[in-house]
Amino acid sequence: MAEMMYWQGILRAHDEEMARDPLVFAMGEDIGVAGGTYKATSGLFAKYGEQRVVDTPISENSYTGIGVGAAMVGARPIVEIMSVNFAWLAMDQLMNNAAKIHYMSGGRIRCPFVMRVPGGTAHQLGAQHSARMEKVFMGISGLRVVTPATPRDAYGLLKSAVRCDDPVVIIEHESMYNLKGEVPDTEFFTPLEGVEVMRPGKDVSIFAYNISVHWALEAAQQLAQEHGIDAEVIDLRALKPMDRAGIAASVHKTHRAIIVEEDEAPVGVGSEVIAIVNEECFFDLDAAPVRVHALDVPIPYNRRLEKAAIPNAGDVVAAVRKMLGR
């Protein structure tokens, strides 16, 4: 194992895949000469040149379309959108072309296209740079949606996405690029489907994804040490397709479900998890599933209001204690 930062895992995956396959290339705003807003492509421009590490104009729909077109004829592009909010500008290409061409061509055309998007609430970036768009991408048939919570998965999911023949959206988090964690020295791939048990437990299942995994783990430690509650923490990781069997297996064991997300509750990831829990585990439940989520407001710029708008580990602890009557 080697300890590295989240952004270093992404960079390593880029480098390995570009060295392996000359049809892999990267595109995005400031990813070349500048090395990326979050360093995730630093050094690649000097190593692979301007034809494979492409600095683009500020025109998300156009360069996403170029990437989608290149994927349709055999290349394997990795397109970086500087902020997930700007992915709205590329939705036509992503939704109407990348996600649908395999089906509209009767299976004759594949689109091995990867879009990387940093998002989430961080650093007082304000409402127009703090979107949580997981539920939007999840609603598009034909896309795969994954979101790494650790440097290991930041590396492994990108490796798997590049080699996948389907379009994949990877949602990263702006607050985690300097997060440190262990990553195997040898090449490996994180599956694009399935959940991961981050902490086993027997009293309650806490489902989380992206940065909320870390809130859930912190809460689980506090619940064990201070309240004698043994919480299981599940990283959903692959949001589309979602692992119904993995979710059900945890709830069958604990009989309770808490869903933690940084996003607002309406029509969200938590809503989908609760639907799965009700459909698969209704007669196993000892309590109604509960969502811990952000306020339904645009993210404020003010630091205190920004923090107040999103949940934290304390909110998770409070929700679990209330559910268990502790």
XYZ file of C-alpha atoms in Angstrom:
326
model
C 0.000 0.000 0.000
C 1.045 3.571 -0.684
C -0.509 6.612 0.961
C -1.621 9.229 -1.506
C -4.114 12.021 -1.858
C -7.442 11.745 -3.651
C -6.189 13.864 -6.556
C -3.049 11.761 -6.825
C -5.145 8.632 -7.247
C -6.990 10.291 -10.119
C -3.731 11.435 -11.680
C -2.206 7.966 -11.403
C -5.238 6.414 -13.132
C -5.007 8.944 -15.973
C -1.296 8.284 -16.412
C -1.567 4.490 -16.418
C -4.477 4.386 -18.844
C -2.927 6.911 -21.228
C 0.364 4.996 -21.210
C -1.459 1.742 -21.905
C -3.784 2.889 -24.685
C -3.018 5.679 -27.189
C -6.765 6.092 -27.780
C -7.229 7.402 -24.223
C -7.072 11.194 -24.070
C -8.189 13.956 -21.698
C -10.089 17.174 -22.376
C -11.211 20.061 -20.223
C -10.701 23.617 -19.072
C -7.191 24.265 -17.680
C -6.324 20.568 -17.472
C -3.215 20.890 -19.676
C -0.677 23.633 -19.073
C -2.163 24.491 -15.667
C -2.476 20.820 -14.645
C -6.105 21.061 -13.594
C -7.896 23.136 -10.981
C -7.360 20.361 -8.419
C -4.011 19.023 -9.791
C -5.650 15.847 -11.069
C -3.968 16.133 -14.491
C -0.714 17.811 -13.434
C 2.277 16.798 -15.553
C 0.252 14.968 -18.190
C 0.488 17.784 -20.736
C 4.293 17.672 -20.709
C 4.302 13.872 -20.905
C 1.628 13.237 -23.553
C 1.386 16.497 -25.481
C -1.376 18.836 -26.512
C -3.164 16.324 -28.754
C -3.850 13.959 -25.859
C -4.229 16.481 -23.017
C -6.444 19.111 -24.557
C -7.036 22.534 -23.027
C -10.504 23.555 -24.168
C -12.383 26.855 -24.414
C -15.043 27.604 -21.815
C -17.694 25.764 -23.797
C -18.825 22.637 -21.978
C -21.428 21.563 -24.514
C -18.984 21.779 -27.427
C -16.045 19.877 -25.958
C -18.349 17.306 -24.376
C -19.797 16.782 -27.838
C -16.306 16.358 -29.281
C -15.562 13.756 -26.632
C -18.811 11.893 -27.233
C -18.181 11.861 -30.972
C -14.643 10.589 -30.472
C -15.954 7.799 -28.222
C -18.448 6.727 -30.864
C -15.627 6.091 -33.347
C -13.368 4.183 -30.969
C -11.446 6.632 -28.772
C -11.726 6.649 -24.976
C -11.973 10.265 -23.822
C -11.873 11.482 -20.227
C -13.693 14.820 -20.153
C -13.329 16.980 -17.053
C -15.975 19.573 -16.225
C -14.413 22.133 -13.886
C -17.495 22.341 -11.641
C -20.518 20.077 -11.671
C -22.771 23.135 -12.045
C -21.324 23.616 -15.516
C -22.405 20.102 -16.491
C -25.865 21.599 -17.048
C -24.393 23.212 -20.150
C -23.301 19.796 -21.456
C -26.524 17.924 -20.720
C -27.708 17.898 -24.335
C -24.621 15.970 -25.449
C -24.625 13.736 -22.389
C -28.329 12.930 -22.288
C -29.320 12.873 -25.958
C -26.148 11.465 -27.495
C -23.819 9.662 -25.078
C -26.560 7.956 -23.080
C -28.753 6.934 -26.015
C -26.591 6.102 -29.031
C -26.057 2.434 -28.098
C -29.802 1.868 -27.922
C -30.729 4.047 -30.911
C -28.160 2.257 -33.076
C -29.520 -1.159 -32.188
C -26.335 -1.979 -30.270
C -24.001 -1.224 -33.184
C -22.392 1.897 -31.664
C -20.821 2.034 -28.222
C -19.842 5.192 -26.349
C -16.914 4.544 -23.958
C -17.020 8.096 -22.648
C -15.975 9.258 -19.160
C -17.039 12.563 -17.602
C -15.351 13.653 -14.371
C -17.141 16.342 -12.373
C -16.112 17.853 -9.019
C -19.070 19.059 -6.989
C -20.406 19.492 -3.491
C -20.267 22.184 -0.859
C -16.778 23.487 -0.183
C -14.639 26.567 0.357
C -17.444 29.160 0.134
C -17.895 28.687 -3.595
C -21.474 29.894 -3.501
C -24.684 28.596 -5.002
C -23.456 28.426 -8.599
C -20.377 26.313 -7.774
C -21.739 23.982 -5.090
C -24.271 21.791 -6.866
C -25.035 18.187 -5.992
C -26.246 16.643 -9.256
C -26.141 12.931 -8.507
C -29.910 12.595 -8.777
C -29.918 14.337 -12.163
C -27.418 11.919 -13.701
C -29.172 8.968 -12.054
C -32.336 9.890 -13.902
C -30.742 9.419 -17.340
C -31.140 5.935 -18.777
C -27.979 4.684 -20.453
C -25.494 6.319 -18.075
C -23.470 4.772 -15.292
C -22.941 7.014 -12.250
C -20.250 6.420 -9.618
C -18.817 8.558 -6.850
C -15.542 7.750 -5.039
C -15.254 8.449 -1.316
C -11.571 7.478 -0.934
C -8.280 7.889 -2.828
C -8.406 4.131 -3.497
C -11.741 4.403 -5.266
C -10.799 7.673 -6.979
C -8.079 5.604 -8.647
C -9.937 2.335 -9.110
C -13.218 3.743 -10.379
C -11.523 5.895 -13.009
C -9.526 2.890 -14.203
C -12.710 0.847 -14.543
C -14.616 3.694 -16.179
C -11.998 4.202 -18.890
C -12.197 0.534 -19.861
C -16.000 0.401 -19.767
C -17.874 0.501 -23.070
C -20.721 2.522 -21.533
C -20.710 6.258 -20.753
C -19.724 6.814 -17.120
C -20.132 9.944 -14.975
C -17.707 10.122 -12.039
C -18.775 12.599 -9.365
C -15.876 13.713 -7.162
C -15.965 16.157 -4.246
C -14.167 19.462 -4.049
C -13.441 18.994 -0.329
C -11.752 15.621 -0.733
C -8.972 16.259 -3.264
C -6.386 16.532 -0.464
C -7.846 13.612 1.484
C -5.159 10.995 2.175
C -5.643 7.255 2.076
C -4.032 3.968 1.182
C -3.961 2.832 -2.439
C -2.438 -0.519 -3.490
C 0.906 -0.255 -5.251
C -0.253 -2.694 -7.923
C -2.849 -1.958 -10.587
C -6.426 -2.680 -9.560
C -9.984 -1.816 -10.565
C -12.958 -0.838 -8.414
C -16.199 -2.342 -9.802
C -18.679 0.072 -11.358
C -21.487 -1.759 -9.575
C -22.036 -2.767 -5.966
C -21.815 -1.295 -2.469
C -18.954 -1.611 0.011
C -19.271 -2.299 3.726
C -16.989 0.341 5.248
C -17.785 -0.673 8.819
C -19.754 -3.795 9.811
C -22.452 -3.478 12.465
C -25.666 -5.039 13.752
C -27.931 -2.286 15.135
C -28.553 0.064 12.200
C -27.465 0.458 8.567
C -26.137 3.890 7.614
C -26.050 4.343 3.850
C -23.878 7.117 2.449
C -21.910 8.131 -0.626
C -19.138 10.534 -1.513
C -18.228 12.867 1.370
C -21.159 11.696 3.495
C -19.357 8.349 3.935
C -16.867 10.148 6.182
C -19.646 11.762 8.217
C -21.225 8.333 8.617
C -17.962 6.721 9.750
C -17.347 9.504 12.261
C -20.889 9.135 13.557
C -20.562 5.351 13.815
C -17.435 5.689 15.935
C -19.154 8.157 18.247
C -22.263 5.966 18.504
C -20.147 2.967 19.500
C -17.972 4.787 22.015
C -20.605 6.954 23.697
C -23.919 5.136 23.225
C -23.146 1.455 22.728
C -24.766 1.411 19.284
C -23.144 -0.786 16.639
C -23.755 0.920 13.289
C -22.977 -0.570 9.908
C -21.736 1.957 7.324
C -22.369 1.218 3.655
C -20.721 3.199 0.864
C -23.249 3.176 -1.981
C -20.437 4.177 -4.372
C -22.207 3.069 -7.579
C -25.378 5.140 -7.773
C -26.505 3.862 -11.167
C -27.088 0.994 -11.340
C -27.707 0.865 -7.598
C -26.990 -2.373 -5.749
C -30.415 -3.481 -4.526
C -29.089 -6.780 -3.199
C -26.261 -5.119 -1.265
C -28.634 -2.607 0.322
C -31.134 -5.311 1.220
C -28.477 -7.581 2.724
C -27.492 -4.910 5.251
C -31.072 -4.052 6.251
C -31.985 -7.745 6.566
C -29.259 -7.891 9.233
C -29.844 -4.627 11.138
C -33.588 -4.042 10.535
C -33.047 -0.267 10.375
C -31.887 2.186 7.699
C -30.509 5.725 7.813
C -29.560 7.452 4.551
C -27.052 10.319 4.704
C -26.551 12.687 1.781
C -25.178 16.167 1.236
C -27.914 16.876 -1.300
C -31.426 18.152 -0.671
C -33.972 15.425 0.099
C -36.613 15.831 -2.660
C -36.225 13.279 -5.470
C -32.757 12.385 -4.206
C -30.460 9.422 -3.733
C -31.987 8.868 -0.308
C -35.442 8.639 -1.844
C -34.233 5.844 -4.135
C -32.571 3.977 -1.270
C -35.748 4.173 0.811
C -37.779 2.882 -2.132
C -35.421 -0.105 -2.416
C -35.562 -0.732 1.336
C -39.365 -0.678 1.324
C -39.598 -2.933 -1.721
C -36.996 -5.462 -0.571
C -37.064 -5.315 3.242
C -40.466 -4.041 4.367
C -41.235 -6.948 6.711
C -37.716 -6.816 8.193
C -37.957 -3.197 9.316
C -38.187 -2.336 12.995
C -38.468 1.398 12.219
C -39.268 3.611 9.264
C -36.184 4.555 7.188
C -34.856 8.069 7.852
C -33.035 10.578 5.634
C -30.322 12.936 6.906
C -29.916 15.602 4.256
C -29.218 19.220 3.327
C -31.726 22.018 3.610
C -33.754 22.655 0.485
C -32.048 25.981 -0.287
C -29.364 27.233 -2.692
C -26.025 26.881 -0.889
C -25.187 30.210 0.831
C -21.845 31.946 0.414
C -21.588 32.921 4.092
C -19.398 30.328 5.825
C -21.684 29.776 8.840
C -24.794 29.551 6.700
C -23.006 27.209 4.291
C -22.213 24.816 7.134
C -25.722 25.150 8.528
C -27.244 24.179 5.175
C -25.633 20.736 5.026
C -25.642 17.826 7.495
C -22.731 16.590 9.584
C -21.763 13.651 11.780
C -23.678 15.105 14.720
C -26.882 15.071 12.710
C -26.305 11.409 11.881
C -25.751 10.561 15.545
C -28.941 12.380 16.521
C -30.980 10.577 13.849
C -29.709 7.145 14.924
C -30.308 7.819 18.611
C -33.847 8.990 17.908
C -34.548 5.907 15.804
C -33.308 3.584 18.555
C -34.862 5.555 21.399
C -31.486 6.310 22.975
